[in-house]
């Protein structure tokens, strides 16, 4: 999604954008800690050209707060139920602050044990997962992250929603370079993309979903009322189930079906948990660390040498541009944002 | 792949099959420990109706041994480089015995820390990954497994082989029932399936691969000479890269490109490493374990209630049949097996 209108917007530095986001999030009732953590995620999205996860999300967050879906002043509480496990109870607040509270403990445990897990519980999600795995890669750690969402997606062979869009993210540290990071939904398309097609009156590809009777359809509204499909057939469906299990029952938190039931039609962001795994390559490689990390670079070079892009390469290009020149917020979005909290 | 010819075969109990496999593996030079561990995997494949990973693999293993690709009497050596990490150096032998040596340590560490990793290094692979994750699920643990293979698969956006067929397996314990298990290649199809089409003179679907010039093709032989594609476009390609990194450089072992280079045209099975992660749900859930495992069962029920199958359900049905009535080895395969080591 790119909601930017050409030549018609407000140019801002990232610092200005961060300040605006913090101010507006405080204005709708978020505590300062939450406002700072949430603003950081939105600025990162806007900076990297992921406008659907950028500053536009101020409107989504404000809506979630006004509908009572999120606890605006929740205080995350960290615990250590096992030597390799950190749990942060987010108290119904946005996930970002819970992650910030858990991150130092996760990093410490991964370095101590070689591998560790962070469970975020009882949090509200609206963001991508790449910021989390990238933060861990910045600490030299390999990372995986999983979260369910709302039940919108049918299993392969079925036609009724069971899974969420259930993203999987992975991060790999590249010394001196931006991390190798991917983050994708296990659904065939993002729900926001189908919503955009609906608004534009455009059809969707035939493998994106089915209508409420389980029939194939290219009608975006019918898919939104029916069920989305996973990417990659039964393989994507298996991965979607894995995400439900790992970031749902395994950590004692909601499945996508439970999240949407709890939402009760309010249209709020998904509630539940997130699981993040962190692995320290130094625990496996010791003194040979840099030799083996160089072998990973040889694989990346073999991919790029044939003209294929690494995941996140467009995002990193957008980042370099934004860091140098700031970002442009579309005029209409800017106006909508300025009205938040007034 | 199902190489069984109807009504023309040798019926055996699983015990008889196991004894035959052990005898033949010893006859081609495998040490008793290796022969027992490898036979178990082949019997499990045959039992579960996975004939391409079943007793047919005796021919493949015998070939790998005769070509000098595998060390037939390697003694796996386990070490514990970190509190959450087990490493087993397989010494160039088949992976099965290395896994057996590492399994008890992995289970212990997962229970002690909540999460642990097992790296198998310097092993030869010819089997599926589901036996490993199922074994861990039998211990009540959630498991993930990854291994590269030989570089046969192009990254999305490219046309030259970089990745192996790079499977991902996942296991989830279901108390009193067969585990929820999946195990799939991140390539669009199994290499053996393309080989079968080539032998039969049949075309392959257009999204399975490209020829050696990078052009789309439905010619099976051209795909085998060119490059296979990943499943699910750029998402499958990202997962294939993750498998390379996790079970290659992270654990100090070969990438698929390095494995095929080392093979040097001998046509042996892939060499390198395997990474297995084990997570103890009890570490996250404590006394609430059974409540939350029951919530996973509710999700499985929601999938099956709409007529969709869980992964491995056909395999488990075949298993029940084989345990009750034994298996039938096709006559020609049986003859080929009887000639091994003579």
XYZ file of C-alpha atoms in Angstrom:
684
model
C 0.000 0.000 0.000
C 1.258 3.428 -0.804
C -1.140 6.142 0.207
C 1.178 8.986 -0.835
C -0.244 11.360 -3.421
C 2.417 12.695 -5.777
C 3.470 16.295 -5.371
C 0.875 17.020 -2.753
C 2.175 16.551 0.742
C 4.028 17.796 3.771
C 7.761 17.229 3.861
C 9.197 16.441 7.306
C 12.418 15.206 8.848
C 12.205 11.926 10.764
C 12.729 13.839 13.999
C 9.788 16.082 13.216
C 7.682 13.078 12.327
C 8.625 11.314 15.571
C 7.687 14.386 17.594
C 4.335 14.680 15.811
C 3.562 11.007 16.363
C 4.458 11.145 20.054
C 2.327 14.265 20.568
C -0.722 12.802 18.852
C -0.423 9.463 20.664
C -0.246 11.279 24.004
C -3.191 13.426 22.950
C -5.406 10.337 22.553
C -4.407 9.063 25.973
C -1.330 6.865 25.586
C 1.135 7.093 28.430
C 4.464 8.690 27.535
C 6.306 5.349 27.502
C 3.763 3.801 25.166
C 3.634 6.894 22.957
C 7.411 6.854 22.550
C 7.564 3.127 21.718
C 4.618 3.203 19.329
C 5.842 6.368 17.586
C 9.201 4.710 16.957
C 7.545 1.850 15.070
C 5.444 4.185 12.950
C 8.422 6.363 12.108
C 10.406 3.255 11.146
C 7.616 2.158 8.802
C 7.314 5.576 7.182
C 11.108 5.897 6.934
C 11.351 2.540 5.139
C 8.600 3.320 2.649
C 6.158 0.889 4.293
C 3.457 3.519 4.333
C 0.761 0.989 5.278
C 2.700 0.450 8.511
C 3.830 4.057 8.725
C 2.403 7.220 10.157
C -1.011 6.341 8.720
C -1.228 3.914 11.652
C -1.754 6.928 13.947
C -5.349 6.851 12.709
C -5.616 3.118 13.409
C -4.080 3.429 16.876
C -6.342 6.366 17.757
C -9.337 4.331 16.662
C -8.264 1.286 18.730
C -7.836 3.516 21.782
C -11.174 5.266 21.352
C -12.952 1.913 20.987
C -11.467 0.664 24.213
C -9.559 -2.153 22.527
C -6.218 -1.143 24.035
C -5.204 -0.205 27.589
C -3.448 3.130 26.994
C -1.417 3.224 30.207
C -0.688 -0.491 30.669
C 2.535 -1.226 32.513
C 4.288 -4.279 31.006
C 5.596 -6.752 33.581
C 8.530 -9.015 32.736
C 9.172 -12.419 34.291
C 11.583 -15.282 33.697
C 9.693 -18.570 33.877
C 12.739 -20.557 32.682
C 16.434 -19.930 32.102
C 15.865 -19.572 28.374
C 12.463 -17.904 28.502
C 11.325 -14.321 29.108
C 7.677 -13.475 29.379
C 6.267 -9.951 29.314
C 2.655 -9.445 30.261
C 1.661 -6.387 28.283
C -1.461 -5.762 30.339
C -3.586 -5.118 27.261
C -1.393 -2.336 25.926
C 0.269 -2.026 22.541
C 2.981 -4.623 21.878
C 5.828 -2.173 21.326
C 6.458 -1.243 24.965
C 6.203 -4.886 26.041
C 8.895 -5.703 23.480
C 11.114 -2.890 24.751
C 10.819 -4.236 28.293
C 11.633 -7.778 27.203
C 14.399 -7.044 24.717
C 17.352 -6.601 27.112
C 16.418 -9.793 28.967
C 16.057 -11.729 25.715
C 19.439 -10.525 24.458
C 21.076 -11.452 27.746
C 19.535 -14.917 27.807
C 20.404 -15.626 24.170
C 24.017 -14.729 24.916
C 24.057 -16.786 28.119
C 22.316 -19.912 26.798
C 22.916 -19.682 23.042
C 19.172 -19.591 22.365
C 16.248 -17.970 24.167
C 12.601 -17.087 23.680
C 10.535 -14.004 24.474
C 6.778 -14.351 24.837
C 4.754 -11.145 24.703
C 1.364 -11.773 26.249
C -1.839 -9.803 26.366
C -0.815 -7.162 23.855
C -2.496 -5.381 20.942
C -0.794 -5.576 17.531
C -0.963 -3.258 14.570
C 2.620 -3.258 13.340
C 4.922 -5.382 11.212
C 7.340 -7.805 12.859
C 10.501 -6.720 11.070
C 11.359 -4.023 13.622
C 11.680 -6.721 16.304
C 13.925 -9.090 14.355
C 15.991 -6.194 13.055
C 16.587 -4.959 16.601
C 17.847 -8.404 17.579
C 20.059 -8.605 14.482
C 21.519 -5.241 15.545
C 22.658 -7.107 18.674
C 24.346 -9.734 16.492
C 21.580 -12.270 17.066
C 19.592 -14.394 14.626
C 15.882 -13.919 15.266
C 12.491 -15.347 14.406
C 9.130 -13.759 15.250
C 5.553 -14.979 14.948
C 2.137 -13.579 15.790
C -1.462 -14.607 15.039
C -4.009 -11.923 14.174
C -7.779 -12.164 13.633
C -9.305 -15.269 12.025
C -9.706 -14.225 8.411
C -7.870 -17.010 6.552
C -9.088 -20.510 5.639
C -6.878 -23.590 5.898
C -5.927 -25.327 2.631
C -8.762 -27.671 1.735
C -11.293 -25.607 3.667
C -13.216 -22.381 3.179
C -13.924 -21.026 6.666
C -11.601 -18.647 8.535
C -9.397 -20.243 11.184
C -6.024 -18.510 10.834
C -4.989 -14.892 10.966
C -2.705 -13.355 8.387
C -0.063 -14.831 10.727
C 3.238 -13.266 9.740
C 6.664 -14.854 10.090
C 9.750 -12.658 10.368
C 13.410 -13.604 10.303
C 16.536 -11.573 10.904
C 20.187 -12.398 10.258
C 22.975 -10.020 11.318
C 25.345 -8.777 8.622
C 28.271 -7.031 10.238
C 28.689 -3.547 8.816
C 25.546 -3.852 6.697
C 21.797 -3.768 7.061
C 20.523 -7.109 8.393
C 19.032 -9.781 6.146
C 15.390 -9.482 7.174
C 12.131 -10.822 5.860
C 8.630 -10.464 7.239
C 5.653 -11.805 5.360
C 2.049 -12.757 5.960
C 1.238 -16.442 5.507
C -1.978 -15.282 3.803
C -1.882 -14.967 0.002
C -2.187 -11.189 0.303
C -2.302 -8.560 3.014
C -5.807 -7.822 4.218
C -5.162 -4.121 3.608
C -4.437 -4.864 -0.051
C -7.827 -6.544 -0.463
C -9.452 -3.599 1.299
C -7.736 -1.206 -1.141
C -9.048 -3.210 -4.105
C -12.521 -3.136 -2.636
C -12.436 0.638 -2.275
C -11.115 1.003 -5.824
C -13.777 -1.363 -7.180
C -11.045 -3.629 -8.548
C -11.057 -7.450 -8.611
C -8.558 -9.582 -6.699
C -6.695 -12.600 -8.155
C -8.699 -15.790 -7.970
C -6.379 -17.478 -5.474
C -6.665 -14.795 -2.787
C -9.887 -16.000 -1.234
C -13.397 -17.386 -1.318
C -16.836 -15.936 -0.571
C -18.883 -16.704 2.527
C -20.285 -19.810 0.818
C -16.776 -21.073 0.133
C -16.996 -20.395 -3.595
C -14.017 -19.033 -5.571
C -14.375 -15.321 -6.239
C -12.438 -12.337 -7.522
C -14.726 -9.888 -5.718
C -12.722 -8.132 -2.992
C -15.754 -7.430 -0.793
C -16.833 -11.070 -1.051
C -13.373 -12.226 0.088
C -13.466 -9.816 3.046
C -16.857 -11.278 4.009
C -15.727 -14.849 3.268
C -12.233 -16.145 3.808
C -8.761 -15.291 2.580
C -6.427 -18.057 1.380
C -2.925 -18.833 2.552
C 0.026 -18.318 0.218
C 1.620 -21.414 -1.298
C -1.287 -23.841 -0.839
C -0.965 -26.519 1.834
C 2.590 -25.423 2.715
C 1.521 -21.883 3.562
C -1.453 -23.313 5.426
C 0.854 -25.500 7.508
C 2.984 -22.465 8.355
C -0.101 -20.464 9.318
C -1.112 -23.258 11.708
C 2.402 -23.261 13.163
C 2.197 -19.522 13.845
C -1.154 -20.017 15.636
C 0.355 -22.734 17.809
C 3.690 -21.050 18.584
C 2.330 -17.607 19.381
C -1.018 -18.832 20.728
C -1.402 -21.935 22.921
C 2.367 -22.447 23.405
C 2.650 -19.109 25.180
C -0.810 -19.259 26.745
C -2.299 -16.626 24.530
C -5.149 -16.218 22.040
C -5.559 -17.919 18.703
C -6.782 -15.750 15.816
C -10.269 -17.213 16.242
C -10.263 -16.253 19.917
C -8.923 -12.774 19.124
C -11.659 -11.934 16.645
C -14.295 -13.388 18.985
C -13.005 -11.196 21.811
C -13.064 -8.173 19.519
C -16.792 -8.754 19.159
C -17.192 -6.701 16.008
C -15.484 -3.571 17.331
C -13.057 -3.721 14.420
C -10.043 -3.306 16.679
C -6.524 -4.515 16.046
C -5.719 -8.153 16.886
C -5.111 -8.982 20.530
C -3.003 -11.787 21.854
C 0.603 -12.798 21.922
C 3.832 -12.801 20.014
C 6.742 -15.220 20.173
C 10.283 -14.129 19.406
C 13.247 -16.507 19.279
C 16.837 -15.287 19.475
C 19.929 -17.346 18.673
C 23.516 -16.288 19.276
C 25.771 -17.451 16.411
C 28.769 -17.059 18.707
C 27.416 -19.897 20.858
C 27.686 -22.251 17.874
C 30.731 -20.809 16.153
C 33.017 -19.388 18.830
C 36.250 -18.134 17.313
C 35.136 -19.203 13.827
C 32.229 -16.719 13.887
C 33.512 -14.275 11.310
C 34.609 -17.038 8.899
C 31.147 -18.545 8.833
C 29.329 -15.211 8.658
C 31.458 -14.529 5.568
C 30.064 -17.741 4.015
C 26.566 -16.321 4.473
C 27.726 -13.227 2.590
C 28.857 -15.474 -0.270
C 25.309 -16.835 -0.509
C 23.829 -13.327 -0.542
C 26.303 -12.395 -3.285
C 25.255 -15.444 -5.344
C 21.635 -14.276 -5.122
C 22.335 -10.663 -6.021
C 24.809 -11.539 -8.787
C 21.958 -13.006 -10.821
C 19.837 -9.874 -10.482
C 17.594 -11.232 -7.721
C 16.851 -8.934 -4.811
C 17.330 -9.796 -1.170
C 14.222 -9.349 0.990
C 14.062 -5.838 2.517
C 16.388 -4.346 -0.118
C 13.721 -1.895 -1.293
C 12.959 -1.033 2.314
C 16.611 -0.276 3.005
C 16.863 1.863 -0.124
C 13.851 3.861 1.047
C 15.472 4.184 4.467
C 18.664 5.688 3.064
C 16.591 8.187 1.104
C 14.453 9.108 4.142
C 17.423 9.494 6.443
C 18.987 11.880 3.948
C 15.947 13.797 2.818
C 13.072 13.174 5.188
C 9.647 11.917 4.184
C 6.552 13.392 2.538
C 3.227 12.910 4.281
C 0.291 13.137 1.838
C -1.733 16.295 2.448
C -4.994 14.526 3.204
C -3.354 12.093 5.626
C -1.549 14.989 7.271
C -4.864 16.810 7.730
C -6.455 13.677 9.212
C -3.518 13.280 11.592
C -3.683 16.920 12.683
C -7.323 16.395 13.693
C -6.433 13.461 16.016
C -7.136 14.345 19.643
C -8.809 17.662 18.852
C 6.178 -41.081 -5.312
C 4.681 -44.478 -4.998
C 6.754 -47.168 -6.572
C 4.461 -50.003 -5.464
C 3.033 -52.086 -8.268
C -0.458 -53.374 -7.506
C -0.807 -57.052 -6.713
C 2.812 -57.801 -7.419
C 4.939 -57.645 -4.332
C 6.291 -59.144 -1.170
C 4.240 -58.711 1.979
C 6.258 -58.250 5.195
C 5.716 -57.280 8.796
C 7.526 -54.162 9.955
C 9.788 -56.337 12.103
C 10.755 -58.399 9.080
C 11.365 -55.237 7.086
C 13.535 -53.789 9.838
C 15.618 -56.972 9.997
C 16.070 -56.971 6.221
C 17.116 -53.317 6.185
C 19.609 -53.804 9.019
C 21.125 -56.843 7.341
C 21.527 -55.131 3.979
C 22.976 -51.968 5.506
C 25.524 -54.036 7.423
C 26.275 -55.966 4.252
C 27.349 -52.794 2.447
C 29.624 -51.836 5.316
C 27.614 -49.730 7.765
C 28.521 -50.253 11.398
C 25.804 -51.911 13.485
C 24.855 -48.643 15.224
C 24.477 -46.832 11.927
C 22.625 -49.732 10.322
C 20.108 -49.808 13.169
C 19.492 -46.049 13.123
C 19.245 -45.807 9.333
C 16.992 -48.878 9.108
C 14.598 -47.315 11.619
C 14.141 -44.256 9.390
C 13.527 -46.345 6.283
C 11.035 -48.581 8.074
C 9.231 -45.465 9.378
C 8.961 -44.084 5.843
C 7.683 -47.368 4.411
C 5.291 -47.802 7.333
C 3.828 -44.326 6.768
C 3.307 -44.790 3.035
C 6.166 -42.419 2.161
C 7.657 -44.932 -0.224
C 10.091 -42.400 -1.694
C 11.630 -42.178 1.792
C 10.996 -45.826 2.566
C 12.858 -49.035 1.964
C 13.683 -47.898 -1.578
C 16.303 -45.732 0.111
C 18.362 -48.849 0.763
C 19.439 -48.547 -2.867
C 20.313 -44.865 -2.393
C 22.241 -45.512 0.817
C 24.143 -48.414 -0.742
C 25.055 -46.182 -3.664
C 26.248 -43.352 -1.372
C 28.412 -45.835 0.543
C 29.916 -47.411 -2.567
C 30.769 -43.976 -3.963
C 32.612 -43.030 -0.802
C 30.249 -40.169 -0.003
C 29.511 -41.415 3.515
C 31.780 -42.660 6.303
C 30.149 -46.018 7.143
C 31.596 -46.420 10.637
C 31.716 -42.805 11.769
C 31.386 -42.337 15.527
C 29.292 -39.255 16.329
C 30.729 -37.036 19.060
C 28.438 -34.825 21.142
C 29.468 -31.582 22.820
C 27.704 -28.776 24.668
C 29.075 -25.448 23.473
C 26.437 -23.498 25.432
C 23.797 -24.231 28.069
C 21.063 -24.274 25.446
C 23.070 -25.794 22.605
C 24.071 -29.367 21.761
C 26.357 -30.085 18.866
C 26.976 -33.547 17.417
C 29.813 -33.973 14.970
C 28.648 -36.828 12.785
C 32.104 -37.482 11.364
C 30.785 -37.798 7.828
C 28.308 -40.569 8.638
C 24.593 -40.686 8.021
C 22.587 -38.154 10.055
C 20.393 -40.670 11.893
C 22.967 -41.898 14.406
C 24.142 -38.344 15.109
C 20.534 -37.431 15.893
C 20.175 -40.425 18.222
C 23.297 -39.335 20.098
C 22.085 -35.745 20.420
C 18.432 -36.400 21.200
C 18.672 -37.137 24.942
C 20.841 -34.060 25.499
C 18.465 -31.878 23.469
C 15.455 -33.117 25.432
C 17.228 -32.494 28.726
C 18.306 -28.998 27.758
C 14.861 -28.054 26.443
C 13.355 -29.139 29.756
C 16.033 -27.353 31.775
C 16.077 -24.065 29.825
C 12.654 -24.034 28.147
C 14.263 -23.924 24.700
C 17.357 -25.554 23.226
C 19.021 -26.249 19.893
C 20.736 -29.294 18.437
C 23.210 -28.833 15.597
C 24.139 -31.934 13.640
C 27.379 -31.300 11.794
C 29.256 -33.149 9.100
C 26.491 -35.614 8.292
C 25.020 -37.102 5.113
C 21.255 -36.698 4.556
C 18.853 -38.779 2.557
C 15.776 -38.839 4.772
C 12.798 -36.655 5.586
C 12.839 -34.444 8.691
C 9.508 -35.527 10.163
C 11.014 -38.447 12.117
C 13.117 -35.985 14.129
C 10.327 -33.563 15.018
C 7.959 -36.429 15.750
C 10.466 -37.951 18.159
C 10.661 -34.657 20.020
C 6.885 -34.301 20.062
C 6.774 -37.786 21.612
C 8.740 -36.209 24.474
C 6.093 -33.493 24.806
C 8.256 -30.899 23.066
C 7.491 -28.512 20.214
C 10.132 -28.878 17.513
C 11.441 -27.262 14.362
C 14.003 -28.768 11.987
C 15.881 -27.405 8.990
C 18.485 -28.720 6.574
C 19.971 -27.512 3.297
C 20.635 -30.015 0.505
C 22.384 -29.580 -2.857
C 22.067 -26.294 -4.795
C 19.307 -27.065 -7.276
C 16.846 -24.213 -6.619
C 16.938 -20.615 -7.869
C 16.005 -17.641 -5.689
C 12.865 -15.711 -6.640
C 13.847 -13.197 -9.294
C 16.801 -15.295 -10.417
C 17.371 -18.406 -12.503
C 20.579 -19.986 -11.183
C 20.677 -22.587 -8.408
C 21.629 -21.286 -4.963
C 19.334 -23.113 -2.544
C 18.687 -26.770 -1.906
C 15.210 -28.191 -1.633
C 15.661 -26.998 1.972
C 12.886 -28.617 3.984
C 11.267 -27.198 7.100
C 9.627 -29.533 9.609
C 7.496 -28.716 12.634
C 6.099 -30.924 15.368
C 3.509 -30.195 18.042
C 2.670 -32.749 20.742
C -0.948 -33.883 21.037
C -1.376 -35.856 24.230
C -2.916 -39.245 23.486
C -2.825 -38.655 19.716
C -0.375 -38.603 16.857
C 1.583 -35.340 16.844
C 0.708 -32.437 14.545
C 3.643 -32.669 12.141
C 4.505 -31.108 8.839
C 7.627 -31.435 6.739
C 7.873 -29.839 3.332
C 10.468 -28.782 0.805
C 10.721 -25.060 0.164
C 11.144 -25.954 -3.525
C 7.963 -25.995 -5.645
C 8.244 -29.776 -5.985
C 10.424 -32.586 -4.738
C 13.383 -33.277 -6.973
C 12.378 -36.944 -7.064
C 9.002 -35.965 -8.516
C 10.695 -34.129 -11.396
C 12.949 -37.140 -11.929
C 9.886 -39.404 -12.108
C 8.298 -37.135 -14.724
C 11.498 -37.193 -16.718
C 11.589 -40.973 -16.720
C 7.926 -41.124 -17.709
C 8.432 -38.565 -20.479
C 5.828 -36.305 -18.869
C 5.941 -32.504 -18.637
C 6.155 -30.608 -15.338
C 4.003 -27.583 -14.431
C 5.427 -24.329 -15.721
C 6.205 -22.915 -12.283
C 8.452 -25.765 -11.165
C 11.627 -24.576 -12.809
C 13.629 -23.043 -15.628
C 16.163 -24.407 -18.099
C 19.906 -23.796 -17.950
C 19.431 -20.513 -19.831
C 16.895 -19.346 -17.267
C 13.948 -19.735 -19.638
C 10.582 -21.072 -18.431
C 10.087 -24.709 -19.392
C 7.808 -27.662 -18.762
C 10.519 -30.144 -19.790
C 11.515 -32.171 -16.748
C 15.038 -32.926 -18.003
C 15.590 -29.232 -18.744
C 14.561 -28.305 -15.189
C 16.943 -30.905 -13.742
C 19.745 -29.392 -15.833
C 18.603 -25.838 -15.090
C 17.091 -24.702 -11.815
C 14.057 -25.587 -9.752
C 11.839 -22.845 -8.337
C 10.800 -22.284 -4.734
C 7.179 -22.734 -3.711
C 5.158 -19.583 -3.028
C 7.285 -17.097 -4.967
C 9.386 -14.644 -2.969
C 8.023 -15.946 0.357
C 9.182 -19.495 -0.304
C 12.482 -18.107 -1.559
C 12.941 -16.168 1.686
C 12.279 -19.344 3.683
C 14.767 -21.286 1.560
C 17.401 -18.649 2.323
C 16.554 -18.895 6.026
C 17.098 -22.664 5.956
C 20.496 -22.169 4.299
C 21.522 -19.688 6.977
C 20.158 -21.555 10.016
C 21.455 -24.995 9.091
C 24.538 -23.751 7.230
C 26.666 -20.816 8.406
C 24.906 -20.490 11.801
C 26.068 -23.957 12.792
C 29.356 -23.788 10.892
C 28.297 -26.182 8.191
C 27.889 -26.294 4.414
C 25.470 -24.319 2.290
C 23.734 -26.213 -0.512
C 26.134 -24.652 -3.014
C 29.093 -25.877 -0.987
C 27.545 -29.337 -0.598
C 27.072 -29.875 -4.337
C 30.548 -28.505 -5.036
C 32.028 -30.966 -2.540
C 30.065 -33.798 -4.119
C 31.940 -33.041 -7.320
C 29.520 -34.836 -9.612
C 29.481 -38.124 -7.696
C 25.706 -37.828 -7.360
C 25.806 -38.543 -3.643
C 23.303 -37.431 -1.028
C 23.675 -33.908 0.380
C 26.332 -33.377 3.026
C 26.317 -30.768 5.714
C 24.331 -29.912 8.773
C 20.908 -29.884 10.315
C 19.453 -27.595 12.963
C 16.753 -28.781 15.334
C 15.039 -26.511 17.863
C 13.077 -27.889 20.810
C 10.719 -25.896 23.024
C 9.106 -27.136 26.223
C 5.513 -25.842 26.512
C 5.645 -26.526 30.249
C 8.296 -23.815 30.583
C 5.794 -21.255 29.268
C 2.586 -22.669 30.667
C 3.391 -24.360 33.972
C 0.239 -25.652 35.635
C -1.924 -24.265 32.811
C -0.301 -26.639 30.277
C -3.247 -28.931 29.677
C -5.720 -26.039 29.392
C -3.733 -24.400 26.655
C -2.940 -27.633 24.817
C -6.710 -28.159 24.724
C -7.049 -24.782 22.945
C -4.721 -26.089 20.242
C -7.049 -29.085 19.882
C -9.952 -26.657 19.343
C -8.049 -25.160 16.408
C -7.366 -28.582 14.911
C -11.062 -29.399 15.297
C -12.018 -26.169 13.482
C -9.806 -27.204 10.574
C -11.078 -30.771 10.353
C -14.735 -29.787 10.863
C -14.692 -28.053 7.480
C -13.320 -31.120 5.709
C -9.728 -29.888 5.547
C -7.008 -32.366 6.439
C -4.280 -31.791 8.971
C -0.746 -32.290 7.636
C 0.442 -35.899 8.106
C -3.096 -37.272 8.406
C -2.626 -39.520 5.364
C 0.721 -40.627 6.733
C -0.838 -41.573 10.063
C -3.630 -43.476 8.316
C -1.027 -45.455 6.360
C 0.819 -46.095 9.622
C -2.226 -47.601 11.295
C -2.734 -49.864 8.305
C 0.936 -50.930 8.220
C 1.089 -51.622 11.934
C -1.948 -53.868 11.603
C -1.198 -55.571 8.311
C 2.417 -55.001 7.380
C 3.617 -53.528 4.091
C 4.008 -54.759 0.524
C 7.355 -54.277 -1.164
C 7.051 -54.211 -4.964
C 8.592 -57.313 -6.499
C 11.144 -55.486 -8.596
C 12.278 -53.324 -5.692
C 12.462 -56.403 -3.503
C 14.681 -58.099 -6.070
C 16.930 -55.042 -6.295
C 17.196 -54.945 -2.512
C 18.036 -58.641 -2.290
C 20.970 -58.045 -4.648
C 22.476 -55.355 -2.364
C 25.796 -56.487 -0.938
C 25.975 -59.652 -3.015
